[in-house]
Short mmCIF file of C-alpha atoms and ligand atoms in Angstrom, two decimals:
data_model
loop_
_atom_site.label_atom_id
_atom_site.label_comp_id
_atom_site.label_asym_id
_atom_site.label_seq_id
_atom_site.Cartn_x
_atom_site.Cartn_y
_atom_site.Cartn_z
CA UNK A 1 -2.76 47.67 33.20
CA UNK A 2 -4.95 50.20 32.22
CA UNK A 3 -7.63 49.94 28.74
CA UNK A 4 -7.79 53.31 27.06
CA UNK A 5 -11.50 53.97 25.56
CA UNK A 6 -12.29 56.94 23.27
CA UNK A 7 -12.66 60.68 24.78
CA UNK A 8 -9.18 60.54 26.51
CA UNK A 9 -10.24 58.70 29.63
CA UNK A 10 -8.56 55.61 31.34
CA UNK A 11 -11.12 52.72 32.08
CA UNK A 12 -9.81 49.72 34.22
CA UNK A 13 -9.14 46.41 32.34
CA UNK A 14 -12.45 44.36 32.75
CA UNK A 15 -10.93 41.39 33.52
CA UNK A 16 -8.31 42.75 36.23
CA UNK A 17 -11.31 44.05 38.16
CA UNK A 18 -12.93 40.26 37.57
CA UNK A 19 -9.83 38.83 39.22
CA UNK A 20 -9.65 41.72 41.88
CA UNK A 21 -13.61 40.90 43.20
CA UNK A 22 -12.15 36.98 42.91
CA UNK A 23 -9.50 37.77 45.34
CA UNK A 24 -11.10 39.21 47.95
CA UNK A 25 -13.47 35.91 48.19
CA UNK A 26 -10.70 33.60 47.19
CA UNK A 27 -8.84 35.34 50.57
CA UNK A 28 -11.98 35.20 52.91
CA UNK A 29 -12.95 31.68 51.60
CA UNK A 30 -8.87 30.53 52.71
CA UNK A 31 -8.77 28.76 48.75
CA UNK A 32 -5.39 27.39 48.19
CA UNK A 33 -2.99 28.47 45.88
CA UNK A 34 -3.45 25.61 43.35
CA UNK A 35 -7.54 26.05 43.18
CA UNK A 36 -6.83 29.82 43.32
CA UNK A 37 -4.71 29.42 39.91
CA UNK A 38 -7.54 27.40 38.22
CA UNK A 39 -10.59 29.63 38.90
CA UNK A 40 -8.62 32.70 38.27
CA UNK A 41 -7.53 31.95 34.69
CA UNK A 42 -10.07 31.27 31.95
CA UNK A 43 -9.90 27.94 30.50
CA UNK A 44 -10.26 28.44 26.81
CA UNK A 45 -9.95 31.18 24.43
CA UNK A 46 -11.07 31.28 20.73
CA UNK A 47 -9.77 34.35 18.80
CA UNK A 48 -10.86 34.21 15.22
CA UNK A 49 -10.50 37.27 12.01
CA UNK A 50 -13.28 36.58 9.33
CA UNK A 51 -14.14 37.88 5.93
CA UNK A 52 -17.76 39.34 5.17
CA UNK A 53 -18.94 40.47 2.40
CA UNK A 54 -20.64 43.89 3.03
CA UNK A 55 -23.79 45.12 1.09
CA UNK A 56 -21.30 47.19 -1.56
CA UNK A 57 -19.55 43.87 -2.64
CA UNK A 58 -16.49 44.84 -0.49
CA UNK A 59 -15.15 42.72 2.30
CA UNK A 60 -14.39 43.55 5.63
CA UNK A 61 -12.48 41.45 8.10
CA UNK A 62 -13.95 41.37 11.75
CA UNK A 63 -12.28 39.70 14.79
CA UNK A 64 -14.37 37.28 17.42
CA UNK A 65 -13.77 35.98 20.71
CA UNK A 66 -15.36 32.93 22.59
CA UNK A 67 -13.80 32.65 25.72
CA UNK A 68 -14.93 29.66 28.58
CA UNK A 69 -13.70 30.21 31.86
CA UNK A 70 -14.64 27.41 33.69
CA UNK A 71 -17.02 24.18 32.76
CA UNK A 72 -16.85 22.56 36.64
CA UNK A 73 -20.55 22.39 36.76
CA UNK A 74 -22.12 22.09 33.62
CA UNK A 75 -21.77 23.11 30.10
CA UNK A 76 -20.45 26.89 29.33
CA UNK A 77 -23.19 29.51 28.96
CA UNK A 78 -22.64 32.85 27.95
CA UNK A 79 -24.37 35.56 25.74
CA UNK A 80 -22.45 36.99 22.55
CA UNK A 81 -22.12 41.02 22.56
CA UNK A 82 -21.02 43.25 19.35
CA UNK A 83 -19.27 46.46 19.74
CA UNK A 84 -16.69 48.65 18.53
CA UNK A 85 -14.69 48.40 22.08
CA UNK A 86 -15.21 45.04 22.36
CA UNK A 87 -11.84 42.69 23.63
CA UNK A 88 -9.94 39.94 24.75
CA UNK A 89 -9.83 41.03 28.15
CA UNK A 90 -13.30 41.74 28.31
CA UNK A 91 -14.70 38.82 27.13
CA UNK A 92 -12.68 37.06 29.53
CA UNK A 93 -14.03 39.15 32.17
CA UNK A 94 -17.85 38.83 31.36
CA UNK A 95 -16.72 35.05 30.76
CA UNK A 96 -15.79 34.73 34.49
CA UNK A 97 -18.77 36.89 35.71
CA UNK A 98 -20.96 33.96 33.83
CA UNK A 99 -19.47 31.15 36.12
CA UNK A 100 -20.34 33.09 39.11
CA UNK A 101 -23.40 34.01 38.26
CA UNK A 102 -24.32 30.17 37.30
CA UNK A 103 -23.20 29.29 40.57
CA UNK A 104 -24.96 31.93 42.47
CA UNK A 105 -28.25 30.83 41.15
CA UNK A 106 -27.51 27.39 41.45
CA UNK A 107 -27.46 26.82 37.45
CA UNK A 108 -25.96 23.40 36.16
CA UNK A 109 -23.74 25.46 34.02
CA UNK A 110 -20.07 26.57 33.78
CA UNK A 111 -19.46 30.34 32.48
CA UNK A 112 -18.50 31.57 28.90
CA UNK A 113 -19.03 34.91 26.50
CA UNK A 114 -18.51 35.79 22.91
CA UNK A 115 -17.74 39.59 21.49
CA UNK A 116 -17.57 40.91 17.73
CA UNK A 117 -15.83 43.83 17.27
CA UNK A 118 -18.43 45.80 15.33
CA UNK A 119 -21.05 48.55 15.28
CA UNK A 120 -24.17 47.14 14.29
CA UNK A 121 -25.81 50.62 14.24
CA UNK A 122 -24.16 50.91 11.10
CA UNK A 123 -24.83 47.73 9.58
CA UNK A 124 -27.28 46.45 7.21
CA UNK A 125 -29.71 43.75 8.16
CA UNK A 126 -28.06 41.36 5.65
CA UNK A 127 -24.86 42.25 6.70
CA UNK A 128 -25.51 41.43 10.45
CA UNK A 129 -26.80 38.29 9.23
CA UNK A 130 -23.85 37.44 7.30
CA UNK A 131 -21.47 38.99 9.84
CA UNK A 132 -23.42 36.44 12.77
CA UNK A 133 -23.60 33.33 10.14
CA UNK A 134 -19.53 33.39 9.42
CA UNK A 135 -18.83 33.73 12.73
CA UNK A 136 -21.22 31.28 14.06
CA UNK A 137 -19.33 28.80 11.70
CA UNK A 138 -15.73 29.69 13.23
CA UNK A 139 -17.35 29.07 17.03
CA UNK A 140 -18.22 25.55 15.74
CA UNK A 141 -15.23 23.89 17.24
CA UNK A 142 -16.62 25.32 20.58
CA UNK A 143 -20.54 26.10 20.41
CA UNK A 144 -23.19 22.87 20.94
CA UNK A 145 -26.08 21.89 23.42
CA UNK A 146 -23.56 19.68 25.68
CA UNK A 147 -20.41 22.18 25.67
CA UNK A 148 -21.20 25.49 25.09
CA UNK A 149 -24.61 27.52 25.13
CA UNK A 150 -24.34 31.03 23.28
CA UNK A 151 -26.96 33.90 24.18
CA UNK A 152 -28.14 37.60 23.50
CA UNK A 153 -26.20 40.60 25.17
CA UNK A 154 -25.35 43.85 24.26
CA UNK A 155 -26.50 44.25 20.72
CA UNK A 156 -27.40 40.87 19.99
CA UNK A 157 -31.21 39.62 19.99
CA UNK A 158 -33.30 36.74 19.21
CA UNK A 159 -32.73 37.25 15.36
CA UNK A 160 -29.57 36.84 16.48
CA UNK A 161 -29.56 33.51 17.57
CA UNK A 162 -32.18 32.15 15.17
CA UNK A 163 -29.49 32.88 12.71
CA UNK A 164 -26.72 30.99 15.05
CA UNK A 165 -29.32 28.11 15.66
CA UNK A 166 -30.20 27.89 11.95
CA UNK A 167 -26.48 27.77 11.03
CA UNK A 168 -25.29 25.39 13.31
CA UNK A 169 -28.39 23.17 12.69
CA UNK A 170 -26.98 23.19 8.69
CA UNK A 171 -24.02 21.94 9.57
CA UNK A 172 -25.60 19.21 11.35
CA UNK A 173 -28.09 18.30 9.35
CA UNK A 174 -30.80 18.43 11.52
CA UNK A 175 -32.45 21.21 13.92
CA UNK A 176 -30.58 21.42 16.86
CA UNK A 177 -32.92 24.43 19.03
CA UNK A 178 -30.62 23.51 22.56
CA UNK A 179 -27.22 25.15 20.91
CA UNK A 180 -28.58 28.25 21.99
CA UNK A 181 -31.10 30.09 23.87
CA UNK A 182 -32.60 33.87 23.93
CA UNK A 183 -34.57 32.68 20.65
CA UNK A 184 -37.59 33.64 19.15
CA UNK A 185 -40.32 31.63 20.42
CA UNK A 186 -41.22 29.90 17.04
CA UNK A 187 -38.24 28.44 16.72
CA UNK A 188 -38.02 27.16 20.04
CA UNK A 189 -37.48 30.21 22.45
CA UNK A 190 -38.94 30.13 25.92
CA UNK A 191 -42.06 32.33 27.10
CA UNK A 192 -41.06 35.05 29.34
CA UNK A 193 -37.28 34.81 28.42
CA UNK A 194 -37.50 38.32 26.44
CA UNK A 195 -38.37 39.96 29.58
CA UNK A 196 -36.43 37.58 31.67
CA UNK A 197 -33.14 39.75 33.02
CA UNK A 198 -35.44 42.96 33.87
CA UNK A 199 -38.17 40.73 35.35
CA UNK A 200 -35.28 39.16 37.52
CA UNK A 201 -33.91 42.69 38.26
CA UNK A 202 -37.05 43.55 39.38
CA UNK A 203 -37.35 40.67 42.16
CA UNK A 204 -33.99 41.88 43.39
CA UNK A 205 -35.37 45.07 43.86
CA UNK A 206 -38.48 44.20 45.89
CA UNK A 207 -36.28 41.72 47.94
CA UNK A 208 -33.64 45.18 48.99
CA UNK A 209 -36.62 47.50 49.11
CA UNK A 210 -38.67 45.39 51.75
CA UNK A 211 -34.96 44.52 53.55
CA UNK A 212 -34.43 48.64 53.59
CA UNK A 213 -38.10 49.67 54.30
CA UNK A 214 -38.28 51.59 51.13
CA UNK A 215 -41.38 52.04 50.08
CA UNK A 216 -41.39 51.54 46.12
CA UNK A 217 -44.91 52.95 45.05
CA UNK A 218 -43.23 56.23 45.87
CA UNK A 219 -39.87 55.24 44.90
CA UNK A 220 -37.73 57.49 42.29
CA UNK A 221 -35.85 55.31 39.33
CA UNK A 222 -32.99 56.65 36.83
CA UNK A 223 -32.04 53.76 34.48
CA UNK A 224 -28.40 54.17 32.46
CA UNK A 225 -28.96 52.31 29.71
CA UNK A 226 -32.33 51.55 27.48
CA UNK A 227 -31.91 48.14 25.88
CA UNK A 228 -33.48 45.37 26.89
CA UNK A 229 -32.31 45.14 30.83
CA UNK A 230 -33.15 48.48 30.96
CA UNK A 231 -36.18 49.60 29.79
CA UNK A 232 -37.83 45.94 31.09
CA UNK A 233 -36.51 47.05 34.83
CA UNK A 234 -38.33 50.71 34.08
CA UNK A 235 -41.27 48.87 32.60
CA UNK A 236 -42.23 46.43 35.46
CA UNK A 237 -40.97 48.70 38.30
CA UNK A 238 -43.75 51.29 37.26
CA UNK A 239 -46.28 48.92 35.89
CA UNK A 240 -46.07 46.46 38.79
CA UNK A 241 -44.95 48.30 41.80
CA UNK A 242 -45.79 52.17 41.34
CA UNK A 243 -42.17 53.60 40.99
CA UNK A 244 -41.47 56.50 39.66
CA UNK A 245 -39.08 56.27 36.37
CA UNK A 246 -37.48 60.04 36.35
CA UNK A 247 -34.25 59.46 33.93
CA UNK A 248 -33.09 57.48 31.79
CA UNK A 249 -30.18 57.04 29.08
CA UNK A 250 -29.04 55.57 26.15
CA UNK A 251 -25.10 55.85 23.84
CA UNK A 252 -26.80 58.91 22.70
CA UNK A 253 -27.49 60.56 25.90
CA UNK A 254 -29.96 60.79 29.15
CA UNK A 255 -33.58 62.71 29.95
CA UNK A 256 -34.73 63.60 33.23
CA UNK A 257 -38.36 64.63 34.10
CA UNK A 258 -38.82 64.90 37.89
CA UNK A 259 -42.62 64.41 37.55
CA UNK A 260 -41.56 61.16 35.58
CA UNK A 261 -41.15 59.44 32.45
CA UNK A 262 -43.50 56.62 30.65
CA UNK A 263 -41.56 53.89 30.22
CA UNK A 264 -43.28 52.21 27.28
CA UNK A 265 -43.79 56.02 25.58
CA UNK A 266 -39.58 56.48 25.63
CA UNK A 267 -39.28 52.76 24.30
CA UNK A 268 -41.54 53.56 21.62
CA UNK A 269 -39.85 56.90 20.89
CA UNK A 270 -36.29 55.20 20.57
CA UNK A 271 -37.44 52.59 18.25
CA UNK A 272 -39.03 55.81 16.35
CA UNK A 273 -35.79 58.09 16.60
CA UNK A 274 -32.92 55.36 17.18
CA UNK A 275 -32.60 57.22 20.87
CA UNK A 276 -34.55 58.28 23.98
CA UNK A 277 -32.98 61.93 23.70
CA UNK A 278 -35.30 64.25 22.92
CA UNK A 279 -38.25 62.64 24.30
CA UNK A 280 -41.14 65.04 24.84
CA UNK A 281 -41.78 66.79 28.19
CA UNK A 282 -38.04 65.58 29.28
CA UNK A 283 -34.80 67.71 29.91
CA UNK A 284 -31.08 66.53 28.15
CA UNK A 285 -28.83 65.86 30.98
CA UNK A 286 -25.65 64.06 30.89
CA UNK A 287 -24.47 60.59 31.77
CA UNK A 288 -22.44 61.74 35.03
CA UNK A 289 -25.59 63.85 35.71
CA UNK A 290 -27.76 60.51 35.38
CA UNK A 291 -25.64 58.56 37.69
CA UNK A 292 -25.72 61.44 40.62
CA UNK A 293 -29.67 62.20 40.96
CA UNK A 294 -31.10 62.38 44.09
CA UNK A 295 -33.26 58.94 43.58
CA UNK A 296 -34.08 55.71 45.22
CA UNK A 297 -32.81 53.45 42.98
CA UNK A 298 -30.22 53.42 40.66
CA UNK A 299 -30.15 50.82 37.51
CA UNK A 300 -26.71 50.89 35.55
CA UNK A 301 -28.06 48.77 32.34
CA UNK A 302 -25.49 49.81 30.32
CA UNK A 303 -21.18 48.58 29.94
CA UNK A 304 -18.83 48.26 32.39
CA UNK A 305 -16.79 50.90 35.06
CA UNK A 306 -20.14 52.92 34.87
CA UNK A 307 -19.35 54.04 38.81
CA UNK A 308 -15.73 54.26 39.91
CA UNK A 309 -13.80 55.86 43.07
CA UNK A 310 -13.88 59.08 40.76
CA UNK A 311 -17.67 59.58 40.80
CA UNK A 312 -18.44 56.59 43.21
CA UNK A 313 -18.64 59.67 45.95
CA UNK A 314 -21.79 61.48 44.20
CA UNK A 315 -24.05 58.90 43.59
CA UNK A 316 -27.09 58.93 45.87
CA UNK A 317 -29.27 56.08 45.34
CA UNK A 318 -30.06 53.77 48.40
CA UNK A 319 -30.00 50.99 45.58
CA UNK A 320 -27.66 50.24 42.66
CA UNK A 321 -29.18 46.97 41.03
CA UNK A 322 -26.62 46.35 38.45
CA UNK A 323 -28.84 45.23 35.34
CA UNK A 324 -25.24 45.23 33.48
CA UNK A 325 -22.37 43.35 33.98
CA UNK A 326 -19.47 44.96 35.63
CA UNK A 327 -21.33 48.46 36.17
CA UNK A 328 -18.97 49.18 39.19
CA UNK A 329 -15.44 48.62 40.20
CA UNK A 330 -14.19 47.28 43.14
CA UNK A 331 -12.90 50.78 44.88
CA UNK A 332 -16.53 52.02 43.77
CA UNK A 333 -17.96 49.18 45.78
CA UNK A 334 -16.06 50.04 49.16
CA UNK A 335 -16.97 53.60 48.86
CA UNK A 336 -21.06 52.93 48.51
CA UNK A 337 -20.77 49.94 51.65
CA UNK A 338 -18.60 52.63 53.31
CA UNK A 339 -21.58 54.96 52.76
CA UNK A 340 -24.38 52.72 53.42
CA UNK A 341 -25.65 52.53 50.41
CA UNK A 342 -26.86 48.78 48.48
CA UNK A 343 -25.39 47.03 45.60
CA UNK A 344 -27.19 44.79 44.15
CA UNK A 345 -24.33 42.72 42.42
CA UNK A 346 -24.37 41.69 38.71
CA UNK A 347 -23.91 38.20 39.39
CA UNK A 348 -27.27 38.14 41.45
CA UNK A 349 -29.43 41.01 39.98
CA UNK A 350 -29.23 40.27 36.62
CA UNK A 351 -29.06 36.60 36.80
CA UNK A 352 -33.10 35.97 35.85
CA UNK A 353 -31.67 36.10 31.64
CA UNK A 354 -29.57 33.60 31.87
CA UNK A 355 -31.95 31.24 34.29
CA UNK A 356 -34.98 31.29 31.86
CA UNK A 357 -31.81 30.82 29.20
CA UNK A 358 -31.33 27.99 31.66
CA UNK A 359 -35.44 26.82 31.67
CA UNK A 360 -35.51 27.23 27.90
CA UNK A 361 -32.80 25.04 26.92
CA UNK A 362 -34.38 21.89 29.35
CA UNK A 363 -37.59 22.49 27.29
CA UNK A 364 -35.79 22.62 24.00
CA UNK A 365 -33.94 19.08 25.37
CA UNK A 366 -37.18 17.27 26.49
CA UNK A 367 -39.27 19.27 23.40
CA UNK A 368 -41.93 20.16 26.15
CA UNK A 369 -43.11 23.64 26.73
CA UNK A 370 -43.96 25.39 30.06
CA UNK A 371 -46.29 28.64 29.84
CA UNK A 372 -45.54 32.28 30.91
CA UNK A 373 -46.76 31.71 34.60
CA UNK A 374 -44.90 28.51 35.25
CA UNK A 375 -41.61 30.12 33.55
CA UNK A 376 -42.34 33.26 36.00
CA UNK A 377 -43.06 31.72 38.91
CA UNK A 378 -40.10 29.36 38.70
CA UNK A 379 -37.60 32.33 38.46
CA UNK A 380 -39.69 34.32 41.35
CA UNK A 381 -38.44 31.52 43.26
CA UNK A 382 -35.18 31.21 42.18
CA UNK A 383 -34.47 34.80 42.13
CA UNK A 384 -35.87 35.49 45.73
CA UNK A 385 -33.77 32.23 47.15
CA UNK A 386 -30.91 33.19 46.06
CA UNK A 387 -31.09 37.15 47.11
CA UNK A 388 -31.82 35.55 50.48
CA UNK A 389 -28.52 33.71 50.89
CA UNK A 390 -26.88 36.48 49.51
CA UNK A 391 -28.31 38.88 52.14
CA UNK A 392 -27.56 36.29 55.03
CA UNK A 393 -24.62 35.33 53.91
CA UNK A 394 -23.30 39.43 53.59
CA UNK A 395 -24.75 39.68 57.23
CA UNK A 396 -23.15 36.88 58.90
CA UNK A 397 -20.08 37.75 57.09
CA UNK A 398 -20.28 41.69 57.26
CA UNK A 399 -19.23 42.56 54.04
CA UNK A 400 -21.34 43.99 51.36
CA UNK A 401 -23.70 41.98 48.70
CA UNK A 402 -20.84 41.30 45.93
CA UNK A 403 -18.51 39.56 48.45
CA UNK A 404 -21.59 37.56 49.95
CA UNK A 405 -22.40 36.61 46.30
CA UNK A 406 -18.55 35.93 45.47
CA UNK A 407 -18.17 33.85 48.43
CA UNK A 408 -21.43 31.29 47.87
CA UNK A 409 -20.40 31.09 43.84
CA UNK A 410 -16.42 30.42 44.35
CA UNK A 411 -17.29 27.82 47.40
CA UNK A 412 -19.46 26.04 44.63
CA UNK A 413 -17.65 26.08 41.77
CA UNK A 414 -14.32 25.59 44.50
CA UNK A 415 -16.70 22.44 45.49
CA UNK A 416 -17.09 20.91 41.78
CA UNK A 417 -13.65 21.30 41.14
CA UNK A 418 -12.71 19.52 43.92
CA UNK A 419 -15.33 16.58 43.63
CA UNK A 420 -14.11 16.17 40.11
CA UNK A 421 -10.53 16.07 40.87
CA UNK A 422 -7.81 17.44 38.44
CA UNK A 423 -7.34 15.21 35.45
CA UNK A 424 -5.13 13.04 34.91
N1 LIG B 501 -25.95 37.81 28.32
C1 LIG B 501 -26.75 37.52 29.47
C2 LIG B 501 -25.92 37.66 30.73
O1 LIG B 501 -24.96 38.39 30.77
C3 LIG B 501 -27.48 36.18 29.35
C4 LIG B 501 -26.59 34.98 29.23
C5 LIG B 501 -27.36 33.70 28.93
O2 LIG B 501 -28.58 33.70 28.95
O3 LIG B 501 -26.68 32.69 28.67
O4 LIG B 501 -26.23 37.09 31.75
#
């Protein structure tokens, strides 16, 4: 089944891919049939159309999705996105991703996502807020600190889930920080958890460099995407390791500079302009362009089916660290192992958000702090442990760094399931 997007081209449905990259572990790993039915298929779905009243005293009706895919070990955790293309099936997808990803990382958690179809580029302030207070309320049968643990993505912030904390915490009565995480620090956010997904991106990166012999003080960067994931990765990979950051893009569109680009100047200029195009000293270049330059390292920080078997064939980066979810689809993948080239899989790269989500709900629940450094040096840890059994595991195995991640998350989660038996 094929998702039509706009500008007359065919993307593949997010979730069919999810199930695809499942299949080739679930194979490998010998799962039987029955567990094979449970881990494929999400296990709860919330679809909810809400009224808000818009700045002009009209209302508009939006539609929501929480979807849970699988609580085996722990609560489900998952970030909340809005965007016009937002649905079902990709929720579902990104919902899936999550419990990999957990499991990967070793994360007491189970995996989940939320969507709102909406363009928030065009929204007031007020109205976001109203928009993300309504449909907090309707996730209320689903969202709490013990079942499921809502989060920034695409288009959502910590404003974002002040407002969810602060709404959920009405209903209760009382303050409840733990329901989610990605907050502001003042209301109970975690040091370091802003910079969290680029900073883990980042390890990933130093981990493949050293395993390829690249050397990254003269390594070339082009970053798709320039939201948080993004421009953090371009940030620390200059400031703390010398690379060079030579393109990068936004929905608007991409700059190159060969001589390279400042990462903190073009993050300044798009909160000045609303995009990086037209930065200073840069040339326009397209998207496609983006993804084919002739760099080190590729970051897709952007949506999903960024690189496919259509264009798969002209990108040149020894590494693709997927800051996004789902940047590349499964006939992509074969064609870049086929060629020699790294992938850096979603489920490990950009796992570092969701594990200081992890460290700042355990400090919301025991009301106990850690500071920057501790937060830092705990996901250092994590982040370089796991890339290490990835790596092993894709060398024992032979098969490229998303099967070697697929294959240590499904065995866990495969594990829980079993240790917990199926009720009744
Ligand atoms: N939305 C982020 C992700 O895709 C973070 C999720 C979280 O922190 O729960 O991993």
């Amino acid at each position: 089944m094929i998702d039509s997007f706009a500008g007359n081209t065919t993307k593949p449905n997010p979730f069919e891919v999810a199930q695809r990259q499942f299949d080739i572990a679930a194979d490998r790993l010998g799962l039987d049939n029955g567990l094979r039915q449970v881990l494929r298929t999400t296990k709860r779905e919330l679809t909810v159309h809400f009224p808000v009243t818009m700045d002009d005293g009209s209302i508009q009706v939006f539609t929501g999705y929480r979807v849970q895919h699988d609580v085996g070990r722990g609560p489900a955790k998952g970030g909340i996105r809005y965007h016009p293309d937002v649905t079902l099936d990709e929720v579902r997808a990104l919902a899936m991703w999550m419990t990999w990803k957990c499991a990967v990382v070793r994360l007491p958690y189970g995996g989940a996502k939320g969507g709102v179809v909406c363009d928030p580029k065009r929204m007031s302030l007020s109205e976001q807020e109203t928009l993300t207070r309504r449909f907090a309320t309707e996730l209320t049968p689903l969202i709490g600190p013990d079942s499921d643990i809502p989060a920034p993505d695409v288009n959502t912030n910590p404003q974002t889930m002040a407002w969810i904390m602060d709404t959920y915490s009405m209903h209760q009565g009382y303050s409840v920080p733990s329901v989610v995480t990605g907050k502001p620090i003042d209301v109970g956010g975690s040091e370091g958890r802003a910079e969290a997904t680029g900073r883990g991106v980042v390890f990933t990166i130093e981990q493949a460099a050293r395993e390829l012999g690249l050397d990254l003080a003269n390594a070339t960067v082009a970053v798709q995407g320039y939201g948080n994931a993004g421009s953090t990765t371009a940030k620390l990979l200059h400031r703390d390791y010398g690379c060079h950051i030579v393109a990068v893009s936004d929905s608007r569109g991409a700059i190159h500079n060969p001589e390279g680009i400042d990462p903190d100047a073009a993050v300044l200029y798009k909160g000045q302009n609303g995009s990086v195009s037209g930065f200073p000293s840069s040339e326009p270049i397209s998207n496609e362009d983006l993804l084919a330059l002739p760099v080190d390292i590729l970051v897709p920080a952007a949506l999903e089916n960024q690189i496919t078997e259509e264009n798969a064939g002209s990108v040149r980066a020894r590494i693709i660290a997927e800051a996004a979810n789902g940047p590349t689809t499964p006939e992509a993948d074969q064609m870049l192992y086929g060629n020699g080239q790294m992938v850096i899989p979603d489920i490990l790269a950009n796992a570092g958000g969701v594990t200081v989500s992890y460290f700042e709900w355990v400090q919301d629940k025991q009301a106990f702090f850690w500071t920057e450094t501790e937060i830092n040096e705990k996901l250092r840890r994590i982040m370089l442990s796991s890339f290490d059994e990835v790596l092993q595991t894709a060398k024992r195995e032979k098969v490229d760094m998303r099967t070697a991640a697929y294959l240590l998350a499904v065995d866990r989660v495969a594990a829980a399931t079993r240790l917990r038996g199926i009720y009744p």
